[in-house]
């Protein structure tokens, strides 16, 4: 495998609106706020920032509805602020990758405004239009935000396609001029100094709406290869695709270096295991640990030599993992450290979402009005119409709503959690006085320092980066354990996934060196190991050559 700089990197995701307000009397986070906190990110050890969208946008979908790809939204600052951010990152040895949405735009984008004028407008074909069928929608395609994926435009007597809000019309990637306009735009940001892109819902750009194909359409990979050729393929950049339709079978198509497409993809199979199969993510079921093991084992082994994994529990679209699969009450610290250990021991590039490193939790707002996300508001109405009760729907929202990840970053116990001088744009999580960066920095046993240790270990031990993966205790219903093998080194990770203690047998007690543990007094001196609630241990083990594999 050709070694790349991002193989050893750890990426810190910033949702700027909720990260830090850097200007006086503002209620939202901005670019100046990011600059102010770069030393914090450097202290953590992350060396790449993924910056969520800061482009000009009406903010119908919190910036994922871009109205001008070449401008910074005034609420986040100016282009000069962005250039200062790039320079400040560079001075600290931190790279920055931008979030980029090229599956759709805002309906306020000048392309779409032109497309609305007439069927023969040159920009009409930048979007996807269809005539009505039997007086109604062209077909049964559904929006990911609920309802039909087709919006009627009376002035031109056609429907346009939108897989998200009707204010986010889908782009028509079969139009060659559109594609090259996008490539020109990407090169503009590359010239500004960005180190790559996170590509939002990129597996939708090859869609075939007439055959009701959303993900993995027939032209997806030719488009990605063309994009590579005209943009990032000319540079040593990181590209990660958000691919809800990725499988272990097709993921190498994206990330095999020989195919010249993307560096890696985000796959979400493991994060759909608490959803009732065939239903929406709001239809909940308990996580079965053996199923999680199976999924992660499959991805670790499938991409070991033919691609690269993205390692993540959280992002701006997902609930907080410590509330989801940990214990955000009695064992918040222990379970947050366990989940971090389990993930960071695997092969791939780890992603840390802002606040994850201090164990921020779901907000669990009492009122629907406190949830700002358009998806949540739409889903509430849709599920009430389907007969779900208010409390059933709110229970699901409190557990799975995207806004759980979007509450303002908790910097201190001061007024407004140190996020801003004015009331934040979104209600704070009520636990900010107990859970905040200031508290974490002053506690040597905090979650923050556990993440710092895990990041440092990845930079020190190549077995963490390039080692093969082997699941152990495969059928154990409480313990997630695995080995990594590389050039004679064996690294082992053992995690008690639950709040009940458990004993397991681990042969070879005399040859273990503990690298990391979430309890101060963890011991591996005997073969029968007693694991306390959520106890997680990462250690090196020496064996004979017969136990080694590359």
Coordinates of C-alpha atoms in Angstrom, one line a residue:
X1 CA 0.0 0.0 0.0
X2 CA 1.3 3.5 -0.9
X3 CA 1.4 5.5 2.3
X4 CA -0.6 8.7 2.4
X5 CA -0.5 11.6 4.9
X6 CA -4.1 11.0 5.8
X7 CA -3.5 7.4 6.8
X8 CA -2.0 8.6 10.1
X9 CA -4.2 11.7 10.5
X10 CA -7.0 12.2 12.9
X11 CA -9.8 14.6 11.7
X12 CA -11.8 17.0 13.8
X13 CA -15.2 17.9 12.4
X14 CA -16.4 21.4 13.0
X15 CA -20.1 22.4 12.6
X16 CA -19.2 26.2 12.6
X17 CA -22.7 27.5 13.5
X18 CA -22.5 25.7 16.8
X19 CA -18.7 25.7 17.5
X20 CA -17.7 29.2 18.7
X21 CA -19.0 32.7 18.1
X22 CA -15.9 34.8 17.5
X23 CA -17.5 38.2 17.0
X24 CA -19.1 40.3 19.8
X25 CA -22.8 40.0 20.4
X26 CA -23.4 37.3 17.8
X27 CA -25.5 34.3 18.5
X28 CA -23.9 31.8 16.0
X29 CA -20.5 30.4 15.5
X30 CA -18.3 31.8 12.8
X31 CA -14.9 31.6 11.2
X32 CA -13.3 33.9 13.7
X33 CA -14.5 31.6 16.4
X34 CA -12.8 28.6 14.7
X35 CA -9.5 30.6 14.5
X36 CA -9.7 31.3 18.2
X37 CA -10.0 27.6 19.1
X38 CA -7.3 26.2 16.8
X39 CA -4.8 25.8 19.6
X40 CA -7.4 23.7 21.4
X41 CA -7.6 21.4 18.4
X42 CA -3.8 21.2 18.2
X43 CA -3.6 20.4 21.9
X44 CA -6.1 17.5 21.4
X45 CA -3.7 16.2 18.6
X46 CA -6.0 16.3 15.6
X47 CA -4.2 17.5 12.5
X48 CA -7.0 17.9 10.0
X49 CA -10.2 19.9 10.3
X50 CA -13.4 19.1 8.4
X51 CA -15.3 22.3 8.1
X52 CA -19.0 22.0 7.5
X53 CA -20.4 24.4 4.8
X54 CA -19.7 28.1 5.2
X55 CA -20.8 29.1 1.7
X56 CA -23.5 31.7 1.0
X57 CA -26.8 30.0 1.9
X58 CA -30.4 30.9 3.0
X59 CA -29.8 28.2 5.7
X60 CA -32.9 26.2 5.0
X61 CA -30.8 23.1 5.7
X62 CA -28.1 24.7 7.8
X63 CA -25.8 25.5 4.9
X64 CA -26.2 22.3 3.0
X65 CA -28.3 24.5 0.6
X66 CA -25.7 26.5 -1.2
X67 CA -26.8 29.6 -3.1
X68 CA -23.2 30.8 -4.1
X69 CA -20.3 28.4 -4.2
X70 CA -17.8 31.2 -4.5
X71 CA -18.9 33.3 -1.4
X72 CA -18.7 33.0 2.4
X73 CA -22.0 33.5 4.1
X74 CA -21.9 36.8 6.0
X75 CA -23.1 35.2 9.2
X76 CA -19.8 33.2 9.2
X77 CA -17.6 36.0 8.1
X78 CA -15.8 37.1 5.0
X79 CA -13.5 35.5 2.4
X80 CA -10.7 37.3 4.2
X81 CA -11.6 35.5 7.4
X82 CA -11.5 32.2 5.5
X83 CA -8.1 33.0 4.1
X84 CA -6.9 33.9 7.6
X85 CA -8.2 30.5 8.8
X86 CA -6.3 28.6 6.2
X87 CA -3.1 30.5 7.1
X88 CA -3.7 30.0 10.9
X89 CA -4.2 26.3 10.3
X90 CA -1.0 26.1 8.2
X91 CA 1.0 27.8 11.0
X92 CA -0.1 25.1 13.4
X93 CA 0.5 22.1 11.1
X94 CA -3.3 21.6 10.6
X95 CA -4.9 20.9 7.3
X96 CA -8.4 22.0 6.4
X97 CA -10.9 20.1 4.2
X98 CA -14.2 21.7 3.1
X99 CA -17.6 20.2 3.1
X100 CA -19.0 20.4 -0.4
X101 CA -22.5 19.8 -1.7
X102 CA -22.7 19.1 -5.4
X103 CA -25.8 16.8 -5.5
X104 CA -28.1 19.8 -5.1
X105 CA -28.1 23.6 -4.6
X106 CA -30.3 26.1 -2.9
X107 CA -33.3 27.2 -5.0
X108 CA -31.8 30.7 -4.5
X109 CA -28.7 29.8 -6.6
X110 CA -28.6 31.8 -9.7
X111 CA -28.5 28.7 -11.8
X112 CA -31.9 27.6 -10.5
X113 CA -33.3 31.1 -10.6
X114 CA -32.4 31.2 -14.3
X115 CA -33.8 27.6 -14.8
X116 CA -37.2 28.8 -13.5
X117 CA -37.5 31.4 -16.3
X118 CA -38.3 29.2 -19.2
X119 CA -37.9 25.6 -20.6
X120 CA -35.4 26.8 -23.1
X121 CA -33.2 28.8 -20.7
X122 CA -29.6 27.6 -20.9
X123 CA -29.6 26.7 -17.1
X124 CA -32.8 24.7 -17.3
X125 CA -30.9 21.5 -17.9
X126 CA -28.7 22.1 -14.9
X127 CA -31.6 20.6 -12.9
X128 CA -33.9 17.6 -13.4
X129 CA -37.3 18.4 -14.8
X130 CA -40.2 16.1 -15.8
X131 CA -43.7 16.4 -17.2
X132 CA -46.6 15.3 -15.0
X133 CA -47.8 11.7 -15.4
X134 CA -51.5 11.2 -15.3
X135 CA -51.9 14.7 -13.9
X136 CA -49.5 14.0 -11.0
X137 CA -45.9 13.4 -10.0
X138 CA -43.7 11.6 -12.5
X139 CA -43.1 8.6 -10.2
X140 CA -43.0 7.4 -6.6
X141 CA -39.6 8.8 -5.7
X142 CA -39.6 10.1 -2.1
X143 CA -37.6 12.9 -0.5
X144 CA -35.2 12.0 2.3
X145 CA -36.9 14.7 4.3
X146 CA -40.3 13.2 3.8
X147 CA -43.0 13.4 1.1
X148 CA -42.7 13.3 -2.7
X149 CA -39.3 14.1 -4.3
X150 CA -41.0 16.1 -7.0
X151 CA -42.1 19.8 -6.7
X152 CA -44.6 21.3 -9.2
X153 CA -43.6 24.5 -10.9
X154 CA -46.8 26.0 -12.3
X155 CA -45.2 28.7 -14.5
X156 CA -43.4 26.1 -16.7
X157 CA -45.8 23.2 -16.2
X158 CA -43.2 20.7 -15.0
X159 CA -41.9 19.1 -11.8
X160 CA -38.3 19.4 -10.6
X161 CA -36.5 16.7 -8.5
X162 CA -35.4 17.3 -4.9
X163 CA -34.2 14.5 -2.7
X164 CA -34.1 16.8 0.3
X165 CA -36.1 20.0 0.9
X166 CA -38.0 21.4 -2.1
X167 CA -35.7 24.4 -1.6
X168 CA -32.8 22.1 -2.5
X169 CA -33.3 21.1 -6.2
X170 CA -31.1 18.3 -7.4
X171 CA -28.5 19.0 -10.0
X172 CA -28.4 17.2 -13.4
X173 CA -25.0 15.6 -13.6
X174 CA -25.6 14.3 -17.1
X175 CA -25.1 17.9 -18.3
X176 CA -21.4 18.2 -19.2
X177 CA -21.3 22.0 -18.8
X178 CA -22.7 21.8 -15.3
X179 CA -20.0 19.2 -14.3
X180 CA -17.2 21.4 -15.6
X181 CA -18.6 24.4 -13.8
X182 CA -18.5 22.4 -10.6
X183 CA -14.9 21.3 -11.3
X184 CA -13.9 25.0 -11.9
X185 CA -15.4 25.8 -8.5
X186 CA -13.6 23.0 -6.8
X187 CA -10.3 24.2 -8.2
X188 CA -11.0 27.7 -6.9
X189 CA -11.1 26.4 -3.4
X190 CA -8.1 24.1 -4.0
X191 CA -6.2 27.2 -5.1
X192 CA -7.2 28.9 -1.8
X193 CA -5.3 26.2 0.0
X194 CA -7.8 23.6 1.2
X195 CA -6.5 20.1 1.6
X196 CA -9.5 18.3 0.2
X197 CA -13.2 17.8 0.4
X198 CA -15.9 15.9 2.3
X199 CA -18.4 15.2 -0.5
X200 CA -22.0 15.4 0.8
X201 CA -24.3 12.6 -0.4
X202 CA -21.9 12.0 -3.3
X203 CA -23.4 8.6 -4.2
X204 CA -26.5 10.4 -5.5
X205 CA -24.9 12.3 -8.3
X206 CA -25.3 9.3 -10.7
X207 CA -29.0 9.1 -10.0
X208 CA -31.4 7.7 -12.6
X209 CA -34.7 9.2 -11.6
X210 CA -36.7 7.7 -14.5
X211 CA -35.8 4.2 -13.1
X212 CA -36.2 5.4 -9.5
X213 CA -32.5 4.9 -8.8
X214 CA -31.1 7.2 -6.1
X215 CA -27.7 5.8 -4.9
X216 CA -25.1 4.1 -7.0
X217 CA -26.5 5.0 -10.4
X218 CA -24.9 3.8 -13.6
X219 CA -22.8 6.9 -14.2
X220 CA -21.7 7.5 -10.6
X221 CA -18.2 6.2 -10.9
X222 CA -17.5 7.7 -14.4
X223 CA -18.4 11.0 -12.9
X224 CA -16.1 10.6 -9.9
X225 CA -13.2 9.5 -12.2
X226 CA -13.8 12.6 -14.3
X227 CA -13.9 14.8 -11.2
X228 CA -10.6 13.2 -10.0
X229 CA -9.0 14.0 -13.4
X230 CA -10.0 17.6 -13.4
X231 CA -9.6 18.6 -9.8
X232 CA -8.1 16.8 -6.8
X233 CA -6.3 14.2 -8.8
X234 CA -3.7 16.8 -9.7
X235 CA -2.8 17.3 -6.0
X236 CA -2.1 15.3 -2.9
X237 CA -5.6 15.9 -1.3
X238 CA -8.0 14.0 1.0
X239 CA -11.5 13.3 -0.4
X240 CA -14.1 11.5 1.6
X241 CA -17.6 10.7 0.2
X242 CA -20.7 10.5 2.2
X243 CA -22.2 7.3 0.8
X244 CA -25.4 6.0 2.5
X245 CA -25.6 3.4 -0.3
X246 CA -22.1 2.0 0.1
X247 CA -21.6 -1.7 0.8
X248 CA -18.5 -3.8 1.5
X249 CA -18.8 -5.0 -2.1
X250 CA -18.9 -1.6 -3.8
X251 CA -16.9 0.5 -1.4
X252 CA -13.6 -0.4 -3.0
X253 CA -14.9 1.1 -6.2
X254 CA -14.7 4.5 -4.5
X255 CA -11.5 4.2 -2.6
X256 CA -9.2 1.7 -4.4
X257 CA -6.3 4.1 -5.3
X258 CA -5.9 2.4 -8.7
X259 CA -9.4 3.5 -9.7
X260 CA -8.6 7.2 -9.1
X261 CA -11.8 8.3 -7.4
X262 CA -11.9 9.1 -3.7
X263 CA -9.6 8.6 -0.7
X264 CA -12.3 7.0 1.4
X265 CA -16.0 6.9 2.1
X266 CA -18.3 7.2 5.0
X267 CA -20.5 4.1 5.3
X268 CA -23.4 3.9 7.7
X269 CA -24.2 0.3 8.0
X270 CA -23.0 0.0 11.6
X271 CA -25.1 3.1 12.5
X272 CA -28.3 1.6 11.2
X273 CA -28.3 -1.4 13.5
X274 CA -30.6 0.2 16.1
X275 CA -33.2 0.9 13.3
X276 CA -36.0 -1.6 12.6
X277 CA -35.0 -3.2 9.2
X278 CA -36.9 -1.7 6.3
X279 CA -38.2 1.2 8.2
X280 CA -37.1 4.8 9.1
X281 CA -34.3 5.5 11.6
X282 CA -37.1 6.8 13.9
X283 CA -38.3 3.2 14.2
X284 CA -36.0 2.0 17.0
X285 CA -34.8 -1.4 18.2
X286 CA -32.0 -2.3 20.7
X287 CA -28.5 -2.7 19.4
X288 CA -27.3 -6.3 19.3
X289 CA -23.5 -6.3 19.9
X290 CA -22.8 -9.4 17.8
X291 CA -24.4 -7.6 14.9
X292 CA -22.2 -4.6 15.4
X293 CA -19.1 -6.9 15.5
X294 CA -20.2 -8.6 12.3
X295 CA -20.6 -5.3 10.4
X296 CA -17.4 -3.7 11.6
X297 CA -15.4 -6.9 11.0
X298 CA -16.7 -7.1 7.5
X299 CA -15.7 -3.5 6.7
X300 CA -12.3 -3.8 8.3
X301 CA -11.5 -6.9 6.3
X302 CA -13.1 -5.9 3.0
X303 CA -11.1 -2.7 2.7
X304 CA -7.9 -3.8 4.2
X305 CA -5.9 -4.0 0.9
X306 CA -8.4 -2.4 -1.6
X307 CA -9.4 0.8 0.0
X308 CA -9.6 2.8 3.2
X309 CA -12.0 3.1 6.1
X310 CA -13.4 6.2 7.7
X311 CA -13.8 5.6 11.5
X312 CA -16.6 7.5 13.2
X313 CA -19.5 7.3 15.6
X314 CA -20.7 10.9 15.4
X315 CA -21.2 13.7 12.9
X316 CA -23.6 16.7 12.4
X317 CA -26.4 14.3 11.3
X318 CA -26.1 11.8 14.1
X319 CA -27.1 11.7 17.8
X320 CA -24.3 11.7 20.4
X321 CA -22.8 8.2 20.6
X322 CA -22.4 8.3 24.4
X323 CA -26.2 8.8 24.7
X324 CA -26.9 6.3 21.9
X325 CA -24.8 3.3 22.7
X326 CA -23.0 4.3 25.9
X327 CA -24.4 5.4 29.3
X328 CA -24.7 9.2 29.5
X329 CA -25.5 9.1 33.2
X330 CA -23.6 7.0 35.8
X331 CA -20.9 5.8 33.4
X332 CA -20.7 8.7 30.9
X333 CA -16.9 9.0 31.2
X334 CA -16.2 5.3 31.2
X335 CA -18.5 4.5 28.3
X336 CA -17.3 7.5 26.2
X337 CA -13.7 6.4 26.6
X338 CA -14.7 2.8 25.8
X339 CA -16.4 3.8 22.6
X340 CA -13.4 5.9 21.6
X341 CA -10.9 3.1 22.3
X342 CA -13.0 0.6 20.3
X343 CA -13.0 2.9 17.3
X344 CA -9.5 4.3 17.3
X345 CA -8.0 0.9 17.5
X346 CA -9.3 0.0 14.1
X347 CA -7.8 0.5 10.6
X348 CA -8.8 3.7 8.9
X349 CA -8.9 7.5 9.5
X350 CA -10.6 8.4 12.8
X351 CA -13.0 11.4 12.9
X352 CA -13.9 13.2 16.0
X353 CA -17.0 15.4 16.0
X354 CA -16.9 18.6 18.1
X355 CA -17.8 17.8 21.7
X356 CA -17.3 14.1 21.3
X357 CA -13.9 14.5 23.0
X358 CA -15.5 15.9 26.2
X359 CA -18.4 13.5 26.2
X360 CA -21.2 15.8 25.2
X361 CA -24.7 14.2 25.3
X362 CA -28.0 14.3 23.5
X363 CA -30.1 17.4 24.5
X364 CA -33.4 15.6 25.0
X365 CA -35.4 18.8 24.7
X366 CA -39.0 18.7 26.1
X367 CA -40.5 20.8 23.4
X368 CA -40.6 20.2 19.6
X369 CA -40.1 23.9 19.2
X370 CA -36.6 23.6 20.5
X371 CA -35.6 21.3 17.6
X372 CA -34.6 23.7 14.7
X373 CA -33.9 21.1 12.0
X374 CA -36.2 21.0 9.0
X375 CA -36.0 17.2 8.9
X376 CA -37.2 16.9 12.5
X377 CA -40.1 19.2 11.9
X378 CA -41.1 17.4 8.7
X379 CA -40.8 14.0 10.3
X380 CA -42.9 15.0 13.3
X381 CA -45.8 16.1 11.1
X382 CA -45.4 13.0 8.9
X383 CA -45.4 10.5 11.7
X384 CA -48.3 12.1 13.5
X385 CA -50.3 11.8 10.3
X386 CA -49.4 8.1 10.2
X387 CA -51.0 7.6 13.6
X388 CA -47.9 7.7 15.9
X389 CA -48.6 9.5 19.2
X390 CA -46.9 12.7 20.2
X391 CA -44.9 11.0 22.9
X392 CA -43.9 8.1 20.6
X393 CA -42.6 10.6 18.1
X394 CA -40.9 12.8 20.6
X395 CA -39.2 9.8 22.2
X396 CA -37.7 8.9 18.8
X397 CA -36.7 12.5 18.1
X398 CA -35.0 12.9 21.4
X399 CA -32.9 9.8 20.7
X400 CA -32.2 10.2 16.9
X401 CA -32.7 13.9 15.9
X402 CA -29.8 15.6 14.1
X403 CA -30.1 18.5 16.4
X404 CA -28.6 16.4 19.2
X405 CA -25.2 17.0 17.5
X406 CA -25.9 20.7 16.8
X407 CA -26.3 22.1 20.2
X408 CA -23.7 24.8 20.9
X409 CA -20.2 23.6 21.9
X410 CA -19.8 23.6 25.7
X411 CA -16.6 25.6 26.4
X412 CA -17.1 26.5 30.0
X413 CA -19.7 26.8 32.8
X414 CA -20.0 30.5 32.2
X415 CA -23.1 32.2 30.8
X416 CA -24.0 30.7 27.4
X417 CA -21.4 28.0 28.0
X418 CA -18.6 30.3 26.8
X419 CA -20.0 29.8 23.2
X420 CA -21.1 33.4 22.7
X421 CA -21.8 36.7 24.5
X422 CA -25.4 36.7 23.3
X423 CA -28.1 34.0 23.6
X424 CA -27.1 31.2 21.2
X425 CA -29.0 30.5 18.0
X426 CA -30.0 27.1 19.5
X427 CA -30.9 26.1 23.0
X428 CA -27.9 24.9 25.1
X429 CA -27.8 21.4 26.5
X430 CA -28.7 21.9 30.2
X431 CA -25.7 19.9 31.4
X432 CA -23.2 22.4 30.1
X433 CA -22.1 23.5 33.6
X434 CA -20.9 19.9 34.4
X435 CA -19.8 18.9 30.9
X436 CA -17.5 21.5 29.2
X437 CA -14.0 22.0 27.8
X438 CA -12.7 24.0 30.8
X439 CA -13.7 21.1 33.2
X440 CA -12.1 18.5 30.9
X441 CA -8.8 20.4 30.5
X442 CA -8.4 20.7 34.3
X443 CA -9.2 17.0 35.0
X444 CA -6.2 14.8 34.1
X445 CA -8.5 11.7 33.9
X446 CA -11.0 13.4 31.6
X447 CA -12.4 12.0 28.3
X448 CA -10.3 14.8 26.5
X449 CA -7.0 13.3 27.6
X450 CA -8.1 9.8 26.7
X451 CA -8.7 11.0 23.2
X452 CA -5.4 12.8 23.3
X453 CA -3.7 9.5 24.2
X454 CA -5.4 7.5 21.5
X455 CA -4.3 10.1 18.9
X456 CA -0.7 10.0 20.1
X457 CA -0.7 6.2 20.0
X458 CA -1.8 6.2 16.3
X459 CA 1.1 8.4 15.4
X460 CA 3.5 6.2 17.3
X461 CA 2.5 2.7 16.4
X462 CA 2.2 1.7 12.7
X463 CA 0.3 -1.4 13.7
X464 CA -2.6 0.9 14.5
X465 CA -2.5 2.4 11.0
X466 CA -1.6 -0.5 8.7
X467 CA -2.2 -3.7 10.8
X468 CA -4.7 -6.4 9.6
X469 CA -7.8 -6.9 11.6
X470 CA -8.9 -10.1 13.3
X471 CA -12.1 -10.3 15.5
X472 CA -11.7 -12.4 18.7
X473 CA -14.4 -13.5 21.1
X474 CA -16.6 -13.3 18.1
X475 CA -19.8 -14.6 19.6
X476 CA -19.5 -13.0 23.0
X477 CA -22.6 -11.0 23.7
X478 CA -21.0 -8.4 26.0
X479 CA -17.3 -8.0 25.0
X480 CA -16.0 -6.5 21.7
X481 CA -12.4 -7.6 21.2
X482 CA -10.0 -7.7 18.3
X483 CA -6.4 -8.0 17.2
X484 CA -4.3 -5.9 14.8
X485 CA -1.2 -7.5 13.2
X486 CA 1.7 -5.7 11.4
X487 CA 5.3 -6.6 10.9
X488 CA 5.5 -8.8 14.0
X489 CA 3.6 -6.5 16.2
X490 CA 0.2 -7.5 17.7
X491 CA -2.1 -5.0 19.2
X492 CA -5.2 -6.1 21.1
X493 CA -8.3 -4.1 22.0
X494 CA -10.8 -5.5 24.6
X495 CA -13.9 -3.6 25.4
X496 CA -16.8 -4.4 27.8
X497 CA -19.6 -2.8 25.9
X498 CA -22.1 -2.7 28.8
X499 CA -22.5 -1.6 32.4
X500 CA -22.3 -5.1 33.9
X501 CA -18.9 -6.6 34.8
X502 CA -17.7 -9.7 33.0
X503 CA -14.8 -12.1 33.0
X504 CA -13.1 -13.4 29.9
X505 CA -10.1 -15.7 29.1
X506 CA -7.2 -14.0 27.3
X507 CA -4.2 -16.5 27.0
X508 CA -0.6 -15.2 27.2
X509 CA -0.8 -12.9 30.3
X510 CA 3.0 -12.6 30.7
X511 CA 3.6 -10.8 27.4
X512 CA 1.2 -7.8 27.6
X513 CA 2.1 -4.1 27.7
X514 CA -1.0 -1.8 28.3
X515 CA -1.0 1.2 26.0
X516 CA -4.3 2.7 27.1
X517 CA -7.1 2.0 29.5
X518 CA -10.2 3.9 30.8
X519 CA -9.6 2.7 34.4
X520 CA -6.5 3.8 36.3
X521 CA -5.7 0.4 37.7
X522 CA -6.5 -2.0 34.7
X523 CA -4.5 -5.2 34.9
X524 CA -3.8 -8.0 32.5
X525 CA -1.5 -10.1 34.7
X526 CA -3.7 -13.2 34.6
X527 CA -5.4 -15.1 31.8
X528 CA -8.9 -14.7 33.3
X529 CA -9.5 -11.0 32.9
X530 CA -12.2 -9.2 35.0
X531 CA -13.7 -6.3 33.1
X532 CA -15.6 -3.6 35.0
X533 CA -18.5 -1.7 33.5
X534 CA -17.4 -0.3 30.1
X535 CA -13.8 -1.1 30.8
X536 CA -11.6 -0.8 27.7
X537 CA -8.0 -1.8 27.4
X538 CA -5.6 -1.5 24.4
X539 CA -2.4 -3.4 24.7
X540 CA 0.6 -4.8 22.8
X541 CA 1.3 -8.5 23.0
X542 CA 4.4 -10.5 22.1
X543 CA 4.0 -13.9 20.6
X544 CA 6.0 -16.4 18.6
X545 CA 6.4 -15.7 14.9
X546 CA 3.6 -18.2 14.1
X547 CA 1.1 -15.8 15.6
X548 CA 2.1 -12.9 13.4
X549 CA 0.6 -11.9 10.1
X550 CA 0.9 -9.0 7.8

